[in-house]
XYZ file of C-alpha atoms in Angstrom:
722
model
C -30.019 49.375 5.819
C -26.837 48.565 7.158
C -25.278 45.619 4.963
C -25.109 42.562 6.056
C -21.677 41.716 6.956
C -19.991 38.523 5.105
C -19.023 35.896 6.159
C -15.831 34.282 5.771
C -14.891 31.053 4.556
C -11.251 31.648 4.234
C -9.383 34.383 4.165
C -5.801 36.368 3.544
C -3.166 39.274 3.326
C -0.371 39.506 0.476
C -0.576 43.723 0.555
C -4.115 43.380 0.618
C -6.722 41.319 2.037
C -8.790 38.611 0.513
C -11.939 37.193 1.057
C -13.260 34.038 0.277
C -16.814 33.822 0.894
C -18.781 30.766 3.069
C -21.030 30.780 -0.157
C -18.579 30.467 -2.602
C -16.228 27.766 -1.226
C -19.031 25.983 -0.268
C -20.705 26.275 -3.886
C -17.563 25.478 -5.143
C -16.925 21.719 -2.135
C -20.748 20.728 -3.602
C -19.245 20.618 -7.710
C -15.793 19.284 -7.217
C -18.074 16.338 -4.625
C -21.070 16.083 -6.530
C -19.021 14.984 -9.593
C -16.805 13.100 -7.788
C -20.005 10.792 -6.867
C -21.051 10.897 -9.759
C -18.357 7.945 -10.641
C -20.802 5.647 -8.351
C -24.386 6.733 -8.612
C -24.394 9.526 -5.521
C -23.735 12.888 -6.969
C -26.724 14.549 -5.379
C -25.306 13.376 -1.554
C -21.969 15.753 -3.060
C -24.325 17.898 -3.343
C -25.814 17.852 0.079
C -22.858 16.998 1.713
C -20.450 19.942 0.092
C -22.900 22.790 0.253
C -23.912 21.876 3.624
C -20.052 21.254 5.431
C -18.952 24.223 6.797
C -22.433 25.955 7.720
C -21.496 25.471 10.499
C -18.869 28.957 10.184
C -22.370 31.053 9.766
C -22.019 31.426 13.534
C -20.167 34.771 15.429
C -17.675 32.030 17.395
C -16.276 31.329 14.660
C -16.758 33.988 12.146
C -14.936 36.276 15.695
C -11.882 33.538 15.148
C -11.266 33.784 11.880
C -11.183 37.837 11.859
C -8.567 37.943 15.240
C -6.353 34.873 14.593
C -6.151 35.909 10.499
C -5.043 39.481 12.129
C -8.322 41.104 9.505
C -9.600 42.664 13.281
C -7.330 41.661 15.932
C -10.755 43.141 18.236
C -12.682 40.699 17.082
C -14.122 37.827 20.545
C -15.731 35.866 20.821
C -16.610 33.324 24.307
C -18.483 30.629 21.587
C -17.147 27.851 20.100
C -14.716 28.396 16.767
C -14.974 24.172 15.640
C -18.442 24.166 13.056
C -17.946 20.735 11.186
C -21.003 19.914 14.063
C -23.613 22.368 12.454
C -23.169 21.103 9.165
C -23.827 17.170 10.673
C -26.671 17.826 12.736
C -28.422 19.529 9.813
C -27.564 17.274 7.187
C -29.113 14.358 9.306
C -31.526 16.576 9.753
C -32.717 14.739 5.751
C -35.109 11.405 6.723
C -32.038 9.783 4.256
C -28.962 10.037 7.363
C -30.134 6.940 8.499
C -26.764 5.389 7.449
C -24.898 9.155 9.232
C -24.179 9.412 5.479
C -24.759 12.342 5.248
C -23.803 13.851 8.619
C -20.398 11.575 9.294
C -18.666 12.658 6.377
C -19.428 16.759 7.650
C -19.382 16.394 10.903
C -15.511 14.135 10.995
C -14.189 16.571 6.962
C -11.400 17.999 9.830
C -10.996 15.508 12.060
C -11.479 11.853 11.237
C -14.554 9.530 10.777
C -16.651 8.650 14.343
C -17.785 5.642 15.811
C -20.943 6.208 15.745
C -22.218 6.953 18.761
C -19.866 9.182 18.998
C -21.291 11.046 16.728
C -25.113 11.028 18.640
C -23.171 12.738 21.173
C -21.577 15.786 18.544
C -25.404 15.994 16.673
C -27.639 16.592 19.631
C -25.384 20.112 20.659
C -27.329 23.470 19.429
C -26.890 25.193 16.932
C -25.671 28.799 16.850
C -29.848 30.787 16.166
C -27.591 33.339 13.443
C -26.878 30.541 11.861
C -29.514 29.333 8.792
C -31.324 26.436 9.554
C -32.574 25.540 5.642
C -31.663 22.691 4.734
C -30.701 22.635 0.081
C -32.839 21.156 -1.927
C -31.378 18.422 -2.471
C -33.700 15.419 -4.373
C -31.630 12.617 -2.635
C -32.757 9.044 -3.388
C -31.736 5.639 -2.746
C -28.336 4.183 -4.607
C -30.090 2.399 -7.406
C -27.374 -0.769 -6.671
C -28.495 -2.694 -3.894
C -26.493 -2.680 -1.178
C -25.447 -5.006 1.966
C -24.402 -4.069 5.744
C -20.759 -5.132 4.925
C -21.148 -2.705 2.374
C -22.727 0.365 4.569
C -19.371 1.384 5.721
C -17.792 1.587 2.617
C -20.374 3.762 1.629
C -19.276 6.377 4.259
C -15.671 6.297 3.588
C -16.473 7.109 0.437
C -18.739 10.033 0.711
C -16.334 10.837 3.042
C -13.393 11.185 0.873
C -15.608 13.728 -2.004
C -15.952 15.358 0.668
C -12.886 15.695 1.656
C -10.883 16.176 -1.285
C -13.266 18.822 -2.766
C -12.361 20.544 0.425
C -9.083 20.708 0.012
C -9.090 20.833 -3.788
C -11.476 24.013 -3.748
C -9.884 25.863 -0.777
C -6.292 25.189 -2.411
C -7.706 27.099 -5.209
C -8.320 29.708 -3.352
C -5.696 30.476 -1.276
C -2.814 28.470 -3.131
C -3.719 28.836 -7.328
C -0.292 28.642 -8.221
C 0.548 24.922 -6.776
C -3.226 24.348 -7.875
C -2.927 25.134 -11.144
C 0.462 22.366 -10.932
C -2.098 19.186 -10.598
C -3.471 17.402 -13.881
C -2.769 17.585 -17.023
C -1.645 13.888 -17.931
C -1.884 12.399 -20.972
C -4.658 10.422 -21.542
C -5.765 6.786 -21.272
C -5.940 6.268 -24.915
C -2.755 8.017 -25.687
C -0.657 6.050 -23.015
C -1.708 3.014 -24.392
C -0.652 4.598 -27.880
C 2.809 4.700 -25.641
C 2.374 0.839 -25.052
C 2.222 -0.117 -28.549
C 5.535 1.357 -29.269
C 7.125 -0.447 -26.751
C 5.319 -3.593 -27.052
C 6.493 -3.348 -31.528
C 9.995 -2.999 -29.512
C 9.737 -6.031 -27.425
C 8.745 -8.081 -30.879
C 11.473 -7.204 -32.854
C 13.932 -8.637 -30.715
C 15.568 -12.260 -31.159
C 12.553 -14.751 -32.015
C 13.314 -16.561 -29.359
C 10.746 -20.406 -27.644
C 10.910 -17.882 -24.114
C 9.806 -14.365 -26.255
C 6.928 -16.353 -28.010
C 5.807 -17.735 -24.533
C 5.464 -13.572 -23.812
C 3.950 -12.612 -27.017
C 0.554 -15.986 -26.533
C 0.706 -14.115 -22.498
C 0.412 -10.555 -22.952
C -2.542 -11.718 -26.585
C -4.025 -13.120 -23.841
C -3.967 -10.343 -21.620
C -4.996 -7.848 -24.618
C -8.181 -10.417 -25.587
C -9.225 -10.326 -21.761
C -9.357 -6.868 -21.721
C -13.124 -6.883 -23.123
C -14.461 -8.887 -20.395
C -16.889 -6.974 -17.893
C -15.352 -5.744 -15.555
C -14.931 -7.472 -12.211
C -12.407 -9.727 -10.917
C -9.624 -11.618 -12.946
C -6.982 -13.582 -12.123
C -3.282 -13.463 -14.444
C -1.019 -16.907 -12.692
C 2.048 -16.998 -14.670
C 5.142 -18.376 -13.207
C 9.000 -15.702 -12.891
C 10.572 -15.278 -16.577
C 6.526 -15.546 -18.555
C 6.337 -10.929 -18.170
C 4.084 -10.789 -15.596
C 3.871 -7.310 -15.067
C 3.895 -6.184 -19.029
C 1.315 -8.258 -19.474
C -0.750 -6.894 -16.802
C -0.194 -3.567 -17.273
C -1.548 -4.566 -21.176
C -4.992 -6.844 -19.848
C -5.239 -3.187 -17.247
C -5.262 -0.124 -19.885
C -6.763 -1.970 -21.967
C -9.737 -3.047 -19.864
C -9.935 0.619 -18.266
C -10.496 2.339 -22.302
C -12.977 0.074 -22.824
C -14.978 0.556 -19.765
C -13.900 4.567 -19.492
C -12.511 4.452 -16.271
C -10.084 6.655 -15.278
C -6.900 5.750 -13.611
C -4.624 2.046 -12.380
C -2.728 1.228 -9.300
C -1.028 -1.373 -9.400
C -0.481 -1.918 -5.358
C 2.781 -5.012 -4.752
C 3.762 -5.536 -0.713
C 8.092 -4.294 -1.182
C 9.137 -1.051 -1.646
C 11.998 -3.025 -3.359
C 9.808 -4.175 -6.415
C 7.634 -0.328 -7.122
C 11.259 1.549 -7.476
C 11.897 -1.865 -10.253
C 7.750 -1.095 -11.582
C 8.006 2.082 -10.810
C 10.937 2.838 -13.583
C 9.379 -0.033 -16.105
C 6.425 2.602 -16.474
C 8.212 5.636 -16.325
C 10.450 4.061 -19.291
C 7.101 3.004 -20.567
C 4.240 5.820 -20.139
C 6.961 8.564 -19.236
C 8.188 10.624 -16.401
C 5.195 12.890 -15.780
C 2.605 9.988 -15.659
C 3.872 7.889 -12.911
C 3.862 8.059 -9.114
C 5.089 6.578 -6.786
C 3.420 6.342 -3.500
C 5.332 4.781 -0.531
C 6.971 5.733 2.167
C 10.569 4.355 0.949
C 10.277 7.209 -2.093
C 13.511 9.515 -3.012
C 10.622 12.520 -3.125
C 14.049 14.445 -3.973
C 13.614 13.869 -7.318
C 10.078 13.389 -7.789
C 8.011 16.532 -9.926
C 5.696 19.353 -7.457
C 3.187 17.239 -10.095
C 3.480 14.197 -8.766
C 4.203 14.773 -4.626
C 0.883 16.737 -5.246
C -0.755 13.804 -7.208
C -0.065 11.395 -4.053
C -2.530 13.921 -1.453
C -5.912 12.105 -3.476
C -4.233 10.073 -6.638
C -5.682 11.468 -9.423
C -2.510 10.393 -12.158
C -2.977 8.122 -14.623
C -1.012 5.493 -13.898
C 0.040 4.808 -9.722
C 2.506 2.252 -8.424
C 1.537 1.879 -4.263
C 1.559 -0.481 -1.062
C -0.497 -2.795 -0.509
C -0.561 -1.831 2.983
C -1.000 1.962 1.968
C -4.137 0.628 -0.739
C -5.987 -1.310 2.433
C -5.246 0.684 5.817
C -6.278 3.361 3.617
C -9.779 0.882 2.342
C -10.174 1.025 6.943
C -9.101 4.071 7.733
C -11.231 6.315 9.216
C -8.664 9.882 8.964
C -9.094 12.415 6.185
C -5.450 12.199 4.689
C -5.798 8.204 4.108
C -9.285 8.902 2.819
C -8.933 11.227 0.309
C -8.064 9.405 -2.351
C -11.123 6.827 -2.111
C -13.223 8.386 -4.686
C -10.303 8.122 -6.734
C -10.309 3.946 -6.546
C -13.997 3.997 -7.484
C -14.143 3.060 -11.389
C -10.694 2.394 -11.244
C -8.316 -1.002 -12.315
C -6.172 -1.984 -9.674
C -3.629 -4.526 -9.947
C -2.248 -6.804 -6.878
C 1.083 -7.417 -7.280
C 2.421 -10.185 -5.698
C -0.782 -11.396 -3.946
C -0.093 -14.416 -1.510
C 1.528 -11.707 0.040
C -1.871 -10.579 1.495
C -2.109 -11.337 5.089
C -4.283 -14.034 6.257
C -5.709 -12.639 8.943
C -6.903 -9.878 6.847
C -8.291 -11.994 4.222
C -11.995 -11.777 5.003
C -11.356 -7.684 5.886
C -10.013 -7.335 2.796
C -12.158 -9.704 0.701
C -14.988 -8.054 1.998
C -13.865 -4.533 0.883
C -13.077 -4.642 -2.839
C -16.494 -6.531 -3.114
C -18.305 -3.645 -2.657
C -15.684 -1.623 -4.479
C -16.369 -4.309 -7.142
C -20.248 -4.363 -7.325
C -20.761 -0.587 -6.290
C -18.308 1.432 -7.862
C -17.043 0.372 -10.985
C -13.705 -0.912 -9.178
C -12.040 -4.198 -11.172
C -9.428 -5.370 -10.019
C -6.479 -8.290 -11.416
C -5.262 -10.319 -8.636
C -1.249 -11.091 -10.515
C 1.139 -13.764 -8.252
C 3.396 -16.379 -9.664
C 1.104 -18.321 -6.475
C -2.511 -18.003 -6.511
C -4.238 -17.752 -3.438
C -8.032 -18.779 -3.106
C -9.216 -16.273 -2.730
C -13.208 -16.942 -3.396
C -15.941 -19.641 -1.885
C -15.826 -20.522 1.518
C -12.954 -22.435 3.882
C -12.820 -23.340 7.201
C -9.876 -22.147 8.545
C -9.264 -23.993 13.163
C -11.452 -21.318 14.674
C -14.950 -20.680 14.649
C -15.368 -18.438 11.431
C -14.779 -20.108 8.528
C -13.051 -17.615 5.497
C -16.206 -16.588 3.154
C -13.869 -15.900 -0.536
C -15.367 -14.011 -3.225
C -18.569 -15.708 -4.554
C -17.890 -18.896 -6.559
C -17.764 -18.380 -10.976
C -16.904 -14.684 -10.435
C -13.319 -14.716 -10.670
C -11.821 -15.748 -13.652
C -8.387 -16.797 -15.564
C -6.666 -14.850 -17.774
C -4.872 -18.103 -18.832
C -6.338 -21.329 -18.606
C -4.492 -24.424 -17.706
C -4.349 -25.888 -20.992
C -1.338 -23.294 -21.113
C 0.477 -25.259 -18.984
C 2.842 -22.733 -17.964
C 4.307 -24.258 -15.199
C 6.553 -26.361 -17.976
C 6.410 -24.312 -20.267
C 8.357 -21.752 -18.047
C 10.097 -23.897 -15.949
C 14.036 -23.331 -16.022
C 15.060 -24.638 -11.960
C 14.259 -27.610 -10.526
C 13.861 -27.430 -6.009
C 15.113 -30.017 -4.259
C 14.221 -30.561 -0.953
C 17.316 -31.566 1.458
C 16.511 -33.274 4.938
C 19.366 -32.547 6.270
C 19.374 -30.366 9.352
C 22.098 -27.986 9.522
C 24.207 -25.203 11.467
C 25.417 -21.904 10.726
C 28.343 -23.669 9.974
C 27.538 -26.436 8.098
C 25.407 -24.427 5.510
C 28.670 -22.104 5.037
C 30.645 -24.915 3.480
C 27.176 -25.720 1.547
C 27.496 -22.312 0.145
C 31.105 -21.383 -0.659
C 30.511 -24.853 -2.523
C 29.321 -22.379 -5.805
C 30.296 -19.039 -7.362
C 27.917 -17.775 -7.369
C 24.638 -18.703 -4.775
C 21.623 -16.369 -2.912
C 19.995 -17.755 0.274
C 17.061 -17.010 2.042
C 16.175 -17.453 5.373
C 13.727 -16.247 7.461
C 15.431 -13.713 10.387
C 18.277 -11.261 10.886
C 19.335 -13.058 13.069
C 19.920 -15.557 10.659
C 20.638 -14.094 8.011
C 23.494 -12.082 10.488
C 24.727 -15.262 12.079
C 25.613 -17.509 7.752
C 26.713 -14.019 6.483
C 29.455 -14.021 9.449
C 30.706 -17.095 8.393
C 31.181 -16.622 5.134
C 32.267 -13.362 4.683
C 35.453 -15.420 6.379
C 36.191 -16.424 2.783
C 37.589 -13.375 1.445
C 38.427 -14.649 -1.739
C 34.860 -14.233 -2.808
C 32.030 -10.744 -2.828
C 29.355 -11.909 0.245
C 26.457 -9.481 0.975
C 24.363 -9.190 3.235
C 20.637 -7.914 3.557
C 18.489 -6.976 5.975
C 16.512 -4.660 7.920
C 18.904 -4.398 9.898
C 19.711 -2.617 6.586
C 17.805 1.104 6.453
C 16.221 0.937 1.692
C 18.118 3.121 0.823
C 21.380 0.859 1.423
C 19.283 -2.162 0.339
C 18.736 -0.038 -2.889
C 22.283 0.131 -2.310
C 22.662 -3.722 -2.372
C 20.780 -5.053 -4.844
C 22.042 -2.565 -7.406
C 25.678 -3.511 -6.847
C 24.674 -6.743 -7.000
C 22.938 -7.127 -10.059
C 26.194 -4.840 -11.354
C 28.168 -7.303 -10.116
C 26.071 -10.236 -11.936
C 26.552 -8.585 -15.505
C 30.147 -9.333 -14.988
C 30.434 -13.747 -15.756
C 33.552 -14.540 -14.871
C 32.989 -12.340 -11.325
C 31.695 -14.490 -7.509
C 29.026 -13.792 -5.636
C 27.747 -15.365 -2.689
C 24.017 -13.235 -1.162
C 22.050 -13.875 2.304
C 19.584 -11.902 2.506
C 15.674 -12.449 4.140
C 13.405 -12.644 2.342
C 13.310 -9.184 1.619
C 15.242 -10.350 -2.132
C 12.468 -13.027 -3.124
C 9.623 -11.273 -4.770
C 9.760 -9.240 -7.995
C 13.109 -7.810 -7.304
C 15.207 -8.924 -10.723
C 17.859 -10.732 -10.546
C 19.397 -13.745 -11.663
C 21.434 -16.942 -10.216
C 22.144 -20.669 -10.729
C 22.102 -21.612 -7.515
C 19.515 -20.420 -4.755
C 19.071 -22.016 -0.988
C 16.271 -21.558 0.454
C 14.675 -22.128 4.367
C 11.661 -23.668 4.525
C 9.216 -21.678 4.286
C 5.374 -22.412 2.776
C 5.678 -22.980 -0.641
C 4.621 -19.264 -1.701
C 7.465 -18.337 -0.818
C 9.884 -20.847 -2.312
C 8.473 -20.361 -5.671
C 9.464 -17.027 -4.628
C 12.730 -17.711 -4.342
C 12.935 -20.009 -7.167
C 12.080 -17.673 -9.061
C 15.781 -16.478 -8.855
C 17.540 -18.459 -9.871
C 18.070 -18.544 -13.346
C 15.599 -16.532 -14.211
C 16.841 -15.255 -17.437
C 16.706 -19.091 -18.968
C 21.184 -19.080 -19.174
C 21.591 -22.965 -17.138
C 20.386 -25.584 -18.518
C 18.367 -25.832 -15.299
C 18.762 -23.357 -12.603
C 19.098 -25.279 -8.967
C 16.942 -24.168 -5.664
C 17.280 -26.151 -2.316
C 15.069 -26.252 0.509
C 17.575 -26.153 3.675
C 16.280 -26.049 7.883
C 18.224 -24.792 9.996
C 19.165 -26.303 13.228
C 18.215 -23.298 15.274
C 14.416 -22.534 13.752
C 12.591 -20.571 16.134
C 9.715 -18.965 13.664
C 6.329 -17.760 15.024
C 2.496 -16.770 13.931
C 1.618 -16.668 10.436
C 5.472 -17.979 9.809
C 5.452 -20.652 11.365
C 1.850 -21.884 10.331
C 3.766 -21.489 6.692
C 6.332 -23.169 6.929
C 4.676 -26.637 9.507
C 1.959 -26.415 6.672
C 4.755 -26.724 3.681
C 6.436 -29.386 6.309
C 3.010 -30.963 6.113
C 2.674 -31.229 2.402
C 6.858 -32.528 2.102
C 6.096 -35.190 4.179
C 2.702 -36.250 2.746
C 3.395 -35.970 -1.262
C 7.170 -35.891 -1.376
C 6.828 -36.828 -5.197
C 5.261 -33.471 -5.623
C 5.948 -31.314 -8.287
C 6.267 -28.418 -6.144
C 6.436 -25.940 -9.401
C 1.919 -27.362 -10.059
C -1.222 -25.088 -9.408
C -2.451 -27.562 -8.579
C -0.371 -28.240 -5.746
C -0.442 -24.786 -4.678
C -4.094 -25.081 -3.761
C -2.933 -28.200 -2.353
C -0.979 -25.941 -0.183
C -3.676 -23.300 0.639
C -6.145 -25.389 1.129
C -3.683 -26.632 4.564
C -2.291 -22.877 5.069
C -5.928 -22.175 5.262
C -7.335 -25.320 7.808
C -4.825 -24.127 10.169
C -5.496 -20.622 9.611
C -7.638 -19.705 13.159
C -8.212 -16.582 12.121
C -8.952 -14.630 8.832
C -10.120 -11.098 10.903
C -7.880 -11.503 13.600
C -8.663 -7.965 15.300
C -12.342 -8.439 14.363
C -13.260 -5.681 11.760
C -16.175 -7.231 10.525
C -17.880 -7.764 13.340
C -17.073 -3.194 14.420
C -18.838 -2.693 10.954
C -21.788 -4.710 11.498
C -24.286 -2.815 12.364
C -24.963 -0.335 9.972
C -26.123 2.288 12.324
C -23.702 1.543 14.901
C -20.076 1.363 13.141
C -17.636 1.791 15.059
C -14.907 4.277 12.303
C -12.499 4.616 14.345
C -11.989 1.812 16.053
C -11.412 -0.291 13.033
C -9.237 2.404 12.161
C -6.844 1.814 14.829
C -7.300 -2.560 13.864
C -6.213 -2.010 10.764
C -2.935 -2.525 10.249
C -0.934 -5.017 8.046
C 2.290 -4.847 9.214
C 2.124 -5.379 13.263
C 3.903 -2.282 14.560
C 5.912 -4.466 17.078
C 9.313 -1.793 16.956
C 10.283 1.013 16.613
C 12.194 3.943 13.918
C 15.177 5.108 14.555
C 17.370 7.546 11.633
C 20.571 5.391 10.644
C 23.378 8.099 9.774
C 23.237 6.231 6.161
C 23.784 8.882 2.554
C 22.602 12.630 3.514
C 20.385 11.829 6.385
C 22.479 13.671 8.361
C 22.048 16.313 6.408
C 17.896 16.135 6.558
C 18.122 15.776 10.426
C 19.656 18.993 10.147
C 16.988 21.000 8.242
C 14.088 18.562 10.439
C 16.088 20.781 14.022
C 15.918 24.307 11.627
C 12.429 24.119 9.730
C 10.462 20.978 11.737
C 8.514 18.493 9.718
C 6.738 18.210 6.711
C 5.514 14.880 4.742
C 8.382 15.629 1.588
C 11.278 15.600 4.791
C 8.790 13.063 6.950
C 9.512 10.648 3.606
C 12.502 11.743 2.931
C 13.625 10.749 6.355
C 12.028 7.508 5.961
C 14.163 5.209 3.432
C 16.722 5.779 6.360
C 14.993 3.790 9.256
C 15.747 1.194 11.090
C 13.435 -0.244 13.127
C 13.804 -2.253 16.430
C 12.018 -3.432 18.655
C 10.879 -0.928 22.457
C 14.552 -3.316 23.796
C 16.415 -2.358 22.226
C 15.551 0.498 21.410
C 15.915 1.746 25.564
C 19.419 -0.157 25.673
C 20.585 2.347 22.632
C 18.781 5.130 24.539
C 20.010 4.044 28.353
C 24.466 4.169 26.582
C 23.440 7.407 25.605
C 23.287 6.716 21.627
C 19.219 8.310 19.844
C 18.770 12.033 19.727
C 15.318 13.061 19.627
C 16.667 16.077 16.719
C 12.641 17.096 16.994
C 9.390 15.075 19.293
C 8.837 11.695 17.861
C 12.346 11.118 15.304
C 15.070 9.365 16.747
C 18.584 9.326 16.109
C 21.988 7.793 15.881
C 24.052 10.427 14.572
C 27.499 7.889 15.297
C 27.768 6.484 12.296
C 30.386 3.216 14.087
C 27.120 2.992 15.009
C 25.531 2.030 11.067
C 27.931 -1.028 9.230
C 28.241 -0.450 5.608
C 27.707 -4.009 5.827
C 25.517 -5.080 7.588
C 23.701 -2.234 8.728
C 22.319 -0.716 12.863
C 25.479 -3.083 15.007
C 23.347 -4.314 18.219
C 25.295 -6.236 20.207
C 22.294 -8.373 20.627
C 21.118 -8.294 17.514
C 21.860 -12.219 17.873
C 19.120 -13.070 20.050
C 16.402 -11.178 18.432
C 13.758 -13.575 17.145
C 10.599 -11.166 16.125
C 12.242 -9.344 12.920
C 12.084 -11.153 9.760
C 12.771 -9.392 7.452
């Protein structure tokens, strides 16, 4: 009897041939996908997609392809398709419960990404090769026990897709690169992390008693008590100085332990805050248990286990950006979606939640509602200036904002605690004069130590040029004309200078410094902006309470052209000043009034129509929604500047090509410029394309150690604000 040839799934040669059969691979993937999907009650669905996902590898076309390309049989040849994903998708769609394409789309897209449903329908009408088994695995599927709405369907699709993609990746890695696979995991348990947290808190309690420390202890106690409340939505509103970061971690760790959650994910808007927060968390929980995942992370300082955990977020504590978190939630790409199943049955802390863009707030809130309801995720909204995320709010467009159901967001700190009064260390003054750069600079020169925050790169550069004429006191400039590595160096310099109380320092910055950066000035000036931004700026003033009362001055510039949402926020604050000139700007009541006015000015809470693209459960447009969901408009082009060790990294790029690690390292040396400026640099011969898509300015003189990327037209630019 002729033995049937083995069906190869993966193969490699290290002196001898190693073959993983397709049956072994599919069983391995099915086991992992089932385990992942069990977190939200769909284990059998995970098993089904695992068993079917590579059924197409049974085709003669694919077997000839893998034998020839691996060198196992160089003579193998076939004109048949080597594409195999669609075959398993066809078989999956024969199951009666695949009416929403949960099975078939995950399988069809497990290499290229989720399809728009109308495109998928064309794909799954293709013929199945005769040699492929038509048998569908006997997995007794049933519809999930949870009740779902049309809004939930696309998220269920992505979640199953995530389970399959990660399982496929891990099983393949386990066969192809076992040494790498063994590095994964082996983190401390959340219970072990809680013990480390208790040790850290005992050290805090040993500090000298003070009114501030007593208040921080009260806030921490409230968070500890609230950790036992049933999973769902929570808010923690604590003014600057109240120890919000540590308090939120206490709640998150203990809530996770109480309800058997898998991990804590902390999403933060700005990389400068992430670096600071992650450093504190590593101090508490250990280097090996805290994973940073963002574009400016220093991968050369990260261990291999942490880098692997960035791929699928399987560590106990993840610190990432809002952009990465929410864009993954609405992505159709396998690399972005791979981590989604690790958000299920986890605790998510959204720090500085007020930075979520109102123009995307509807799909964001819809997504969080699904994750809380179906996937067991708890959310904590953490800020000093809490936005309105519940109930219905009318904007100036046709569609209102439909928030989280009223009463579903539970406040950890009640208004009765009067934290805004107990933590009041600054007076906010509204200056009704309109300043020129020169007159504002003269005002700032009256202070030995002062921080001035403005709303655009242009304003920052003009004001810096005026202030730096006085060489008696150090003046520092911060803006996104500087690369991230440079900004972090400057922030460290500012902190070191502030430690020496005899030294003077004046800092001019865009708003990149105003949220979460741990600095303390006796006087802060803030250009007129939204109330949330003003309060964030005030949080850099008398932060440690060393002065009897700090002073934050809100001013206006003669040249103050703003566009888009910044204009809405600034106009709303101007209106509030006009109608409520005697308001207590630090009061939660005033903040709520500000948001009510701001929402009313907002033309759309779903500016790119994400909700509409995903509204039809049987025709979700996954690819288009992914393309449209970008929290930060990509209105410019990234240029790598000659700063730090970027030149050495560029040489590595030219010699070896890009890798994920190298691309992220180079990202720390990027500055974003408008296309017009990019074209001018190109025309002048300043830009080299070191590798397709990687643009480098090798000339060191083009990058200034004080102001960053030099551009003769910088003063004309209004687009870039941070």
